[in-house]
Amino acid sequence: MSKAGQEPIRRRRRLHGMMFRLPLMITCEAFEDFILAYLEGDLNARQTFVFELHLKLCRECRDYLDAYRKALELAKACGSDEAAVLQKVPEDLVAAVLAARDC
Amino acid sequence: MGCGLEADGKSSIGTTIDDDAVITLKAGEPRSTERFVRLHVGWMLAVATRIVRDPHHAEDAVQNAFANIFDKIDEFGGRSALKTWMHRIVVNESLMLLRKIKRTDTVSIDDLQPEFDANGCRFEDHWAAPNTPEALLLQSDMRAQVMGQIDLLPDTYRIILVLRDIEELTTREVAEALEISEANVKVRLHRARAALKRLLEPLVKGQGL
Ligand SMILES: [Zn+2]
C-alpha cells in the first residue's frame, strides 16, 4: 500500500463500508463487474448513473479505471504500427509464397 | 502502371484499388502478383506474429493465408474491403496454427485480478502523476514492451485481447472465430485487460518494467 500510513487508510475503508449502504451505491466489487459493459456502452441510463455515481465517490475505482484505460490504450497502439513492425520485406517469405503460387 | 494499389484498402477510392488488385490476382501475372505479395506481406506477418508469437509459425500462417487468398480470390465478393477480407484470412490461419502450440511460460491470470476487502472495497494504490499513453508511446520501443507483457498472458485470455483490442474484431467475430459464446468473450476480455493493467502498472507509474 502507499506510504500514507495505515490509520487514514483504515478510516477510508470504514467510510467506504458505510457508503456502500447508501441507496444507489454499489460496492467496488459490483462496480468491477460493470466496467466492460460501461466501456462498451452496454449499460442503460439507470445503470450508467449508478456506475458514474460510484466513480464520483470512490477514489480507488477512479484510479483503477484510469489505469485500466491507459493499459487498454497502450494495447490498442500495438496494432496501429504495421509499418514500423517490419521495416524490411522478408525476402524468404516472399519467395516461398511466390514459389507456392507457381506450382 | 503506378498501379494505385495501397496497403490501406479502406481509403476513399478503396473499391477501385480493390478491383485492380483482384484483377491482378485473377490474371496471375507473376510481376504484379509479386508486387501484391510485397505490398501485403509486412502487415500480414505483423498480425500473424501478434497471434502466434513465434516468428516461424507466423511465417507459416502468412504462407497459408496467401495460398488461401490466391485460391479464393474468385469468391471475394467485394462486400468488405479487400484488406479486411485478407485480414480475416490471416487471422484464421494464425488461429489454426495457435491451436497446435502448447505453452507453459505464462503468468497466472487469477493472481493479476483486482482485490477487494470483506466489504467489497477495492485495494488500489493512489497514483500521484501517472504517465500518459501518448507520452509513453513516444518511446521507440514502447510497443514492443507492451506486446512483451501481453505475450505473458495465458493464450485463452491473450488471444481475446489481441483479436478484440488490437486486431479490432467485434465481440461476435471473436466468438465465431474461437467457437465460444459472446458472453464468454466479454468475461475473458475483461479479465485479460485487468491482468494487463497490472502488468503495465510499472510503465504507467514511470518505474519501467
Ligand atoms: Zn470503488
mmCIF file of C-alpha atoms and ligand atoms in Angstrom:
data_model
loop_
_atom_site.group_PDB
_atom_site.id
_atom_site.type_symbol
_atom_site.label_atom_id
_atom_site.label_comp_id
_atom_site.label_asym_id
_atom_site.label_seq_id
_atom_site.Cartn_x
_atom_site.Cartn_y
_atom_site.Cartn_z
ATOM 1 C CA MET A 1 0.000 0.000 0.000
ATOM 2 C CA SER A 2 1.002 3.671 -0.140
ATOM 3 C CA LYS A 3 3.300 5.401 2.277
ATOM 4 C CA ALA A 4 0.465 7.492 3.691
ATOM 5 C CA GLY A 5 0.267 5.406 6.862
ATOM 6 C CA GLN A 6 -2.259 2.819 7.954
ATOM 7 C CA GLU A 7 -4.663 4.948 10.056
ATOM 8 C CA PRO A 8 -6.066 7.142 7.232
ATOM 9 C CA ILE A 9 -6.447 4.038 5.091
ATOM 10 C CA ARG A 10 -8.428 2.277 7.783
ATOM 11 C CA ARG A 11 -10.626 5.325 8.184
ATOM 12 C CA ARG A 12 -11.196 5.474 4.422
ATOM 13 C CA ARG A 13 -12.205 1.836 4.410
ATOM 14 C CA ARG A 14 -14.688 2.318 7.263
ATOM 15 C CA LEU A 15 -16.141 5.256 5.375
ATOM 16 C CA HIS A 16 -16.384 3.159 2.244
ATOM 17 C CA GLY A 17 -18.162 0.368 4.123
ATOM 18 C CA MET A 18 -20.772 2.884 5.268
ATOM 19 C CA MET A 19 -21.029 4.490 1.846
ATOM 20 C CA PHE A 20 -21.911 1.182 0.242
ATOM 21 C CA ARG A 21 -25.099 1.082 2.316
ATOM 22 C CA LEU A 22 -26.431 4.314 0.798
ATOM 23 C CA PRO A 23 -29.193 3.965 -1.780
ATOM 24 C CA LEU A 24 -27.897 3.527 -5.353
ATOM 25 C CA MET A 25 -24.364 2.962 -4.052
ATOM 26 C CA ILE A 26 -22.725 -0.282 -5.161
ATOM 27 C CA THR A 27 -19.582 -1.927 -3.822
ATOM 28 C CA CYS A 28 -16.288 -1.733 -5.724
ATOM 29 C CA GLU A 29 -16.677 -5.435 -6.402
ATOM 30 C CA ALA A 30 -20.054 -4.861 -8.077
ATOM 31 C CA PHE A 31 -18.576 -1.864 -9.906
ATOM 32 C CA GLU A 32 -15.865 -4.134 -11.294
ATOM 33 C CA ASP A 33 -18.488 -6.315 -12.987
ATOM 34 C CA PHE A 34 -19.895 -3.317 -14.877
ATOM 35 C CA ILE A 35 -16.642 -1.894 -16.251
ATOM 36 C CA LEU A 36 -16.629 -3.708 -19.573
ATOM 37 C CA ALA A 37 -20.309 -3.047 -20.242
ATOM 38 C CA TYR A 38 -19.772 0.629 -19.346
ATOM 39 C CA LEU A 39 -16.860 0.997 -21.761
ATOM 40 C CA GLU A 40 -18.817 -0.839 -24.479
ATOM 41 C CA GLY A 41 -21.817 1.446 -23.989
ATOM 42 C CA ASP A 42 -23.984 -1.508 -22.969
ATOM 43 C CA LEU A 43 -25.405 -0.012 -19.746
ATOM 44 C CA ASN A 44 -28.873 1.560 -19.670
ATOM 45 C CA ALA A 45 -29.375 5.083 -18.301
ATOM 46 C CA ARG A 46 -30.019 3.988 -14.711
ATOM 47 C CA GLN A 47 -27.050 1.591 -14.660
ATOM 48 C CA THR A 48 -24.833 4.312 -16.102
ATOM 49 C CA PHE A 49 -25.978 6.690 -13.382
ATOM 50 C CA VAL A 50 -25.201 4.140 -10.645
ATOM 51 C CA PHE A 51 -21.812 3.358 -12.203
ATOM 52 C CA GLU A 52 -20.814 7.010 -12.513
ATOM 53 C CA LEU A 53 -22.053 7.799 -9.005
ATOM 54 C CA HIS A 54 -19.680 5.184 -7.597
ATOM 55 C CA LEU A 55 -16.901 6.552 -9.785
ATOM 56 C CA LYS A 56 -17.506 10.051 -8.426
ATOM 57 C CA LEU A 57 -17.377 8.942 -4.788
ATOM 58 C CA CYS A 58 -14.675 6.256 -4.882
ATOM 59 C CA ARG A 59 -11.073 7.299 -5.437
ATOM 60 C CA GLU A 60 -9.846 3.681 -5.613
ATOM 61 C CA CYS A 61 -12.155 2.855 -8.509
ATOM 62 C CA ARG A 62 -11.282 6.133 -10.237
ATOM 63 C CA ASP A 63 -7.585 5.309 -10.050
ATOM 64 C CA TYR A 64 -8.265 1.743 -11.084
ATOM 65 C CA LEU A 65 -10.380 2.661 -14.120
ATOM 66 C CA ASP A 66 -7.860 5.278 -15.171
ATOM 67 C CA ALA A 67 -5.041 2.736 -15.161
ATOM 68 C CA TYR A 68 -7.263 0.156 -16.906
ATOM 69 C CA ARG A 69 -7.978 2.650 -19.681
ATOM 70 C CA LYS A 70 -4.308 3.581 -20.032
ATOM 71 C CA ALA A 71 -3.324 -0.071 -20.321
ATOM 72 C CA LEU A 72 -6.032 -0.571 -22.913
ATOM 73 C CA GLU A 73 -4.838 2.411 -24.918
ATOM 74 C CA LEU A 74 -1.282 1.070 -24.901
ATOM 75 C CA ALA A 75 -2.514 -2.321 -26.077
ATOM 76 C CA LYS A 76 -4.527 -0.775 -28.899
ATOM 77 C CA ALA A 77 -1.474 1.171 -30.042
ATOM 78 C CA CYS A 78 0.295 -2.129 -30.731
ATOM 79 C CA GLY A 79 -1.958 -2.641 -33.751
ATOM 80 C CA SER A 80 -1.546 0.762 -35.352
ATOM 81 C CA ASP A 81 2.096 0.302 -36.057
ATOM 82 C CA GLU A 82 2.240 -2.043 -39.005
ATOM 83 C CA ALA A 83 4.883 -0.174 -40.927
ATOM 84 C CA ALA A 84 7.299 0.125 -38.024
ATOM 85 C CA VAL A 85 6.967 -3.539 -37.031
ATOM 86 C CA LEU A 86 8.601 -4.635 -40.241
ATOM 87 C CA GLN A 87 10.988 -2.202 -41.830
ATOM 88 C CA LYS A 88 12.121 -4.632 -44.488
ATOM 89 C CA VAL A 89 10.206 -7.142 -46.554
ATOM 90 C CA PRO A 90 11.046 -10.729 -45.530
ATOM 91 C CA GLU A 91 12.547 -11.934 -48.815
ATOM 92 C CA ASP A 92 12.492 -15.653 -47.905
ATOM 93 C CA LEU A 93 8.811 -15.485 -47.208
ATOM 94 C CA VAL A 94 8.037 -13.583 -50.416
ATOM 95 C CA ALA A 95 9.986 -16.176 -52.386
ATOM 96 C CA ALA A 96 8.189 -19.044 -50.659
ATOM 97 C CA VAL A 97 4.758 -17.528 -51.292
ATOM 98 C CA LEU A 98 5.539 -16.920 -54.956
ATOM 99 C CA ALA A 99 7.051 -20.383 -55.405
ATOM 100 C CA ALA A 100 3.903 -21.949 -53.975
ATOM 101 C CA ARG A 101 1.819 -19.805 -56.336
ATOM 102 C CA ASP A 102 3.719 -21.098 -59.380
ATOM 103 C CA CYS A 103 3.239 -24.804 -58.800
ATOM 104 C CA MET B 1 1.473 1.114 -64.067
ATOM 105 C CA GLY B 2 1.906 3.076 -60.840
ATOM 106 C CA CYS B 3 -0.914 0.757 -60.002
ATOM 107 C CA GLY B 4 -2.745 2.776 -57.317
ATOM 108 C CA LEU B 5 -2.556 -0.231 -55.044
ATOM 109 C CA GLU B 6 -2.192 0.904 -51.491
ATOM 110 C CA ALA B 7 -1.894 -1.117 -48.336
ATOM 111 C CA ASP B 8 -4.895 0.682 -46.928
ATOM 112 C CA GLY B 9 -7.762 -0.786 -48.913
ATOM 113 C CA LYS B 10 -10.154 1.296 -46.836
ATOM 114 C CA SER B 11 -9.225 4.635 -48.461
ATOM 115 C CA SER B 12 -11.910 6.618 -50.255
ATOM 116 C CA ILE B 13 -11.037 5.093 -53.599
ATOM 117 C CA GLY B 14 -10.876 1.678 -51.936
ATOM 118 C CA THR B 15 -13.186 -0.042 -54.393
ATOM 119 C CA THR B 16 -11.101 0.901 -57.432
ATOM 120 C CA ILE B 17 -7.930 -0.164 -55.652
ATOM 121 C CA ASP B 18 -9.514 -3.466 -54.678
ATOM 122 C CA ASP B 19 -10.824 -4.054 -58.202
ATOM 123 C CA ASP B 20 -7.337 -3.556 -59.630
ATOM 124 C CA ALA B 21 -5.852 -5.950 -57.077
ATOM 125 C CA VAL B 22 -8.472 -8.608 -57.725
ATOM 126 C CA ILE B 23 -7.920 -8.394 -61.495
ATOM 127 C CA THR B 24 -4.172 -8.646 -60.916
ATOM 128 C CA LEU B 25 -4.558 -11.758 -58.793
ATOM 129 C CA LYS B 26 -7.028 -13.469 -61.073
ATOM 130 C CA ALA B 27 -4.745 -12.871 -64.050
ATOM 131 C CA GLY B 28 -1.885 -14.442 -62.100
ATOM 132 C CA GLU B 29 0.722 -12.390 -63.944
ATOM 133 C CA PRO B 30 3.963 -13.047 -61.997
ATOM 134 C CA ARG B 31 5.295 -9.493 -61.681
ATOM 135 C CA SER B 32 2.077 -7.926 -60.478
ATOM 136 C CA THR B 33 1.492 -10.888 -58.188
ATOM 137 C CA GLU B 34 4.897 -10.282 -56.660
ATOM 138 C CA ARG B 35 4.070 -6.603 -56.205
ATOM 139 C CA PHE B 36 0.851 -7.606 -54.463
ATOM 140 C CA VAL B 37 2.677 -10.024 -52.127
ATOM 141 C CA ARG B 38 5.334 -7.426 -51.262
ATOM 142 C CA LEU B 39 2.701 -4.836 -50.521
ATOM 143 C CA HIS B 40 0.819 -7.009 -48.046
ATOM 144 C CA VAL B 41 3.320 -9.426 -46.573
ATOM 145 C CA GLY B 42 4.540 -6.960 -43.911
ATOM 146 C CA TRP B 43 1.267 -6.197 -42.171
ATOM 147 C CA MET B 44 0.106 -9.804 -42.544
ATOM 148 C CA LEU B 45 3.244 -11.039 -40.824
ATOM 149 C CA ALA B 46 2.736 -8.469 -38.063
ATOM 150 C CA VAL B 47 -0.826 -9.722 -37.492
ATOM 151 C CA ALA B 48 0.249 -13.375 -37.504
ATOM 152 C CA THR B 49 3.136 -12.677 -35.114
ATOM 153 C CA ARG B 50 0.824 -10.969 -32.635
ATOM 154 C CA ILE B 51 -1.404 -14.042 -32.638
ATOM 155 C CA VAL B 52 1.026 -16.978 -32.713
ATOM 156 C CA ARG B 53 4.004 -15.128 -31.117
ATOM 157 C CA ASP B 54 6.604 -17.367 -32.715
ATOM 158 C CA PRO B 55 8.173 -15.895 -35.910
ATOM 159 C CA HIS B 56 8.460 -19.240 -37.686
ATOM 160 C CA HIS B 57 4.861 -20.152 -37.040
ATOM 161 C CA ALA B 58 3.883 -16.643 -38.116
ATOM 162 C CA GLU B 59 5.609 -17.124 -41.474
ATOM 163 C CA ASP B 60 3.781 -20.430 -41.915
ATOM 164 C CA ALA B 61 0.488 -18.729 -41.160
ATOM 165 C CA VAL B 62 1.176 -15.982 -43.724
ATOM 166 C CA GLN B 63 2.151 -18.523 -46.354
ATOM 167 C CA ASN B 64 -1.054 -20.470 -45.733
ATOM 168 C CA ALA B 65 -3.020 -17.234 -45.837
ATOM 169 C CA PHE B 66 -1.598 -16.261 -49.246
ATOM 170 C CA ALA B 67 -2.344 -19.747 -50.600
ATOM 171 C CA ASN B 68 -5.903 -19.266 -49.384
ATOM 172 C CA ILE B 69 -6.169 -15.789 -50.874
ATOM 173 C CA PHE B 70 -4.961 -16.993 -54.279
ATOM 174 C CA ASP B 71 -7.378 -19.937 -54.091
ATOM 175 C CA LYS B 72 -10.403 -17.988 -53.021
ATOM 176 C CA ILE B 73 -9.954 -14.702 -54.852
ATOM 177 C CA ASP B 74 -12.803 -15.735 -57.178
ATOM 178 C CA GLU B 75 -15.078 -15.898 -54.120
ATOM 179 C CA PHE B 76 -14.138 -12.410 -52.918
ATOM 180 C CA GLY B 77 -17.429 -10.606 -53.347
ATOM 181 C CA GLY B 78 -16.338 -7.067 -52.549
ATOM 182 C CA ARG B 79 -18.754 -6.916 -49.602
ATOM 183 C CA SER B 80 -15.851 -5.730 -47.473
ATOM 184 C CA ALA B 81 -12.583 -4.039 -48.368
ATOM 185 C CA LEU B 82 -10.043 -6.474 -49.807
ATOM 186 C CA LYS B 83 -7.706 -5.790 -46.883
ATOM 187 C CA THR B 84 -10.428 -6.621 -44.354
ATOM 188 C CA TRP B 85 -11.112 -9.882 -46.179
ATOM 189 C CA MET B 86 -7.386 -10.706 -46.222
ATOM 190 C CA HIS B 87 -7.114 -9.770 -42.544
ATOM 191 C CA ARG B 88 -9.789 -12.326 -41.619
ATOM 192 C CA ILE B 89 -7.954 -14.984 -43.600
ATOM 193 C CA VAL B 90 -4.600 -14.389 -41.940
ATOM 194 C CA VAL B 91 -6.292 -14.260 -38.510
ATOM 195 C CA ASN B 92 -7.987 -17.603 -39.132
ATOM 196 C CA GLU B 93 -4.819 -19.252 -40.432
ATOM 197 C CA SER B 94 -2.927 -17.959 -37.380
ATOM 198 C CA LEU B 95 -5.597 -19.270 -35.009
ATOM 199 C CA MET B 96 -5.379 -22.675 -36.652
ATOM 200 C CA LEU B 97 -1.640 -22.799 -36.003
ATOM 201 C CA LEU B 98 -2.031 -21.429 -32.485
ATOM 202 C CA ARG B 99 -4.217 -24.403 -31.519
ATOM 203 C CA LYS B 100 -1.209 -26.653 -32.070
ATOM 204 C CA ILE B 101 1.177 -24.638 -29.894
ATOM 205 C CA LYS B 102 1.465 -25.591 -26.233
ATOM 206 C CA ARG B 103 2.882 -23.036 -23.804
ATOM 207 C CA THR B 104 3.880 -23.058 -20.170
ATOM 208 C CA ASP B 105 5.661 -19.702 -19.894
ATOM 209 C CA THR B 106 2.629 -17.662 -18.899
ATOM 210 C CA VAL B 107 1.556 -15.720 -15.822
ATOM 211 C CA SER B 108 -1.437 -16.728 -13.683
ATOM 212 C CA ILE B 109 -4.495 -14.725 -14.678
ATOM 213 C CA ASP B 110 -6.040 -15.112 -11.210
ATOM 214 C CA ASP B 111 -3.024 -13.582 -9.483
ATOM 215 C CA LEU B 112 -3.427 -10.429 -11.565
ATOM 216 C CA GLN B 113 -7.093 -9.731 -10.863
ATOM 217 C CA PRO B 114 -8.175 -6.773 -8.703
ATOM 218 C CA GLU B 115 -8.509 -7.333 -4.967
ATOM 219 C CA PHE B 116 -11.270 -6.348 -2.545
ATOM 220 C CA ASP B 117 -11.679 -6.448 1.228
ATOM 221 C CA ALA B 118 -14.537 -8.189 3.056
ATOM 222 C CA ASN B 119 -16.819 -5.190 2.422
ATOM 223 C CA GLY B 120 -16.266 -5.353 -1.326
ATOM 224 C CA CYS B 121 -13.995 -2.318 -1.093
ATOM 225 C CA ARG B 122 -11.170 -2.157 -3.622
ATOM 226 C CA PHE B 123 -7.460 -2.203 -2.784
ATOM 227 C CA GLU B 124 -5.779 0.246 -5.149
ATOM 228 C CA ASP B 125 -2.689 2.373 -4.653
ATOM 229 C CA HIS B 126 -3.106 6.050 -5.398
ATOM 230 C CA TRP B 127 -1.004 7.313 -8.266
ATOM 231 C CA ALA B 128 0.363 10.806 -7.947
ATOM 232 C CA ALA B 129 1.343 11.578 -11.529
ATOM 233 C CA PRO B 130 0.925 8.649 -13.900
ATOM 234 C CA ASN B 131 2.425 8.751 -17.390
ATOM 235 C CA THR B 132 0.015 9.267 -20.230
ATOM 236 C CA PRO B 133 -0.103 6.658 -23.020
ATOM 237 C CA GLU B 134 0.690 9.428 -25.520
ATOM 238 C CA ALA B 135 3.900 10.289 -23.688
ATOM 239 C CA LEU B 136 4.848 6.625 -23.265
ATOM 240 C CA LEU B 137 4.280 5.891 -26.944
ATOM 241 C CA LEU B 138 6.903 8.456 -27.893
ATOM 242 C CA GLN B 139 9.485 5.945 -26.685
ATOM 243 C CA SER B 140 10.536 3.954 -29.711
ATOM 244 C CA ASP B 141 10.423 0.522 -28.074
ATOM 245 C CA MET B 142 7.183 1.072 -26.155
ATOM 246 C CA ARG B 143 5.006 -1.070 -28.418
ATOM 247 C CA ALA B 144 7.473 -3.931 -28.171
ATOM 248 C CA GLN B 145 7.491 -3.625 -24.366
ATOM 249 C CA VAL B 146 3.691 -3.624 -24.207
ATOM 250 C CA MET B 147 3.471 -6.542 -26.628
ATOM 251 C CA GLY B 148 6.001 -8.398 -24.480
ATOM 252 C CA GLN B 149 3.678 -8.049 -21.478
ATOM 253 C CA ILE B 150 0.610 -9.079 -23.494
ATOM 254 C CA ASP B 151 2.518 -12.166 -24.585
ATOM 255 C CA LEU B 152 2.797 -13.240 -20.935
ATOM 256 C CA LEU B 153 -0.952 -13.744 -20.638
ATOM 257 C CA PRO B 154 -2.239 -17.317 -20.969
ATOM 258 C CA ASP B 155 -3.373 -17.916 -24.575
ATOM 259 C CA THR B 156 -7.065 -18.332 -23.713
ATOM 260 C CA TYR B 157 -7.068 -14.745 -22.443
ATOM 261 C CA ARG B 158 -4.292 -13.265 -24.592
ATOM 262 C CA ILE B 159 -5.965 -14.234 -27.848
ATOM 263 C CA ILE B 160 -9.222 -12.476 -26.905
ATOM 264 C CA LEU B 161 -7.374 -9.267 -26.075
ATOM 265 C CA VAL B 162 -5.305 -9.449 -29.264
ATOM 266 C CA LEU B 163 -8.315 -10.089 -31.506
ATOM 267 C CA ARG B 164 -10.683 -7.566 -29.876
ATOM 268 C CA ASP B 165 -8.397 -4.713 -28.834
ATOM 269 C CA ILE B 166 -5.531 -4.940 -31.318
ATOM 270 C CA GLU B 167 -6.940 -6.609 -34.430
ATOM 271 C CA GLU B 168 -10.256 -4.830 -33.822
ATOM 272 C CA LEU B 169 -12.579 -7.744 -34.455
ATOM 273 C CA THR B 170 -16.071 -7.368 -32.956
ATOM 274 C CA THR B 171 -17.158 -9.444 -29.967
ATOM 275 C CA ARG B 172 -19.312 -11.541 -32.295
ATOM 276 C CA GLU B 173 -16.451 -12.102 -34.750
ATOM 277 C CA VAL B 174 -14.163 -13.219 -31.924
ATOM 278 C CA ALA B 175 -16.857 -15.537 -30.574
ATOM 279 C CA GLU B 176 -17.292 -17.102 -34.015
ATOM 280 C CA ALA B 177 -13.573 -17.450 -34.700
ATOM 281 C CA LEU B 178 -12.965 -19.186 -31.363
ATOM 282 C CA GLU B 179 -16.300 -21.050 -31.242
ATOM 283 C CA ILE B 180 -17.228 -19.717 -27.812
ATOM 284 C CA SER B 181 -20.165 -17.587 -26.628
ATOM 285 C CA GLU B 182 -20.133 -13.793 -26.789
ATOM 286 C CA ALA B 183 -20.671 -13.704 -23.020
ATOM 287 C CA ASN B 184 -17.549 -15.808 -22.582
ATOM 288 C CA VAL B 185 -15.586 -13.447 -24.846
ATOM 289 C CA LYS B 186 -16.615 -10.487 -22.676
ATOM 290 C CA VAL B 187 -15.732 -12.178 -19.384
ATOM 291 C CA ARG B 188 -12.310 -13.218 -20.663
ATOM 292 C CA LEU B 189 -11.684 -9.833 -22.306
ATOM 293 C CA HIS B 190 -12.255 -8.004 -19.038
ATOM 294 C CA ARG B 191 -10.053 -10.402 -17.074
ATOM 295 C CA ALA B 192 -7.324 -10.121 -19.712
ATOM 296 C CA ARG B 193 -7.459 -6.313 -19.616
ATOM 297 C CA ALA B 194 -7.441 -6.302 -15.811
ATOM 298 C CA ALA B 195 -4.357 -8.542 -15.814
ATOM 299 C CA LEU B 196 -2.648 -6.385 -18.435
ATOM 300 C CA LYS B 197 -3.379 -3.300 -16.342
ATOM 301 C CA ARG B 198 -1.422 -4.923 -13.505
ATOM 302 C CA LEU B 199 1.421 -5.940 -15.813
ATOM 303 C CA LEU B 200 1.703 -2.441 -17.305
ATOM 304 C CA GLU B 201 1.426 -0.585 -13.991
ATOM 305 C CA PRO B 202 5.185 -0.103 -13.588
ATOM 306 C CA LEU B 203 5.322 1.529 -17.039
ATOM 307 C CA VAL B 204 2.381 3.788 -16.404
ATOM 308 C CA LYS B 205 3.750 4.726 -12.996
ATOM 309 C CA GLY B 206 7.041 5.531 -14.663
ATOM 310 C CA GLN B 207 9.078 2.850 -12.950
ATOM 311 C CA GLY B 208 9.979 0.818 -16.025
ATOM 312 C CA LEU B 209 9.218 -2.882 -16.281
HETATM 313 ZN ZN ZN C 1 -14.909 1.653 -5.644
#
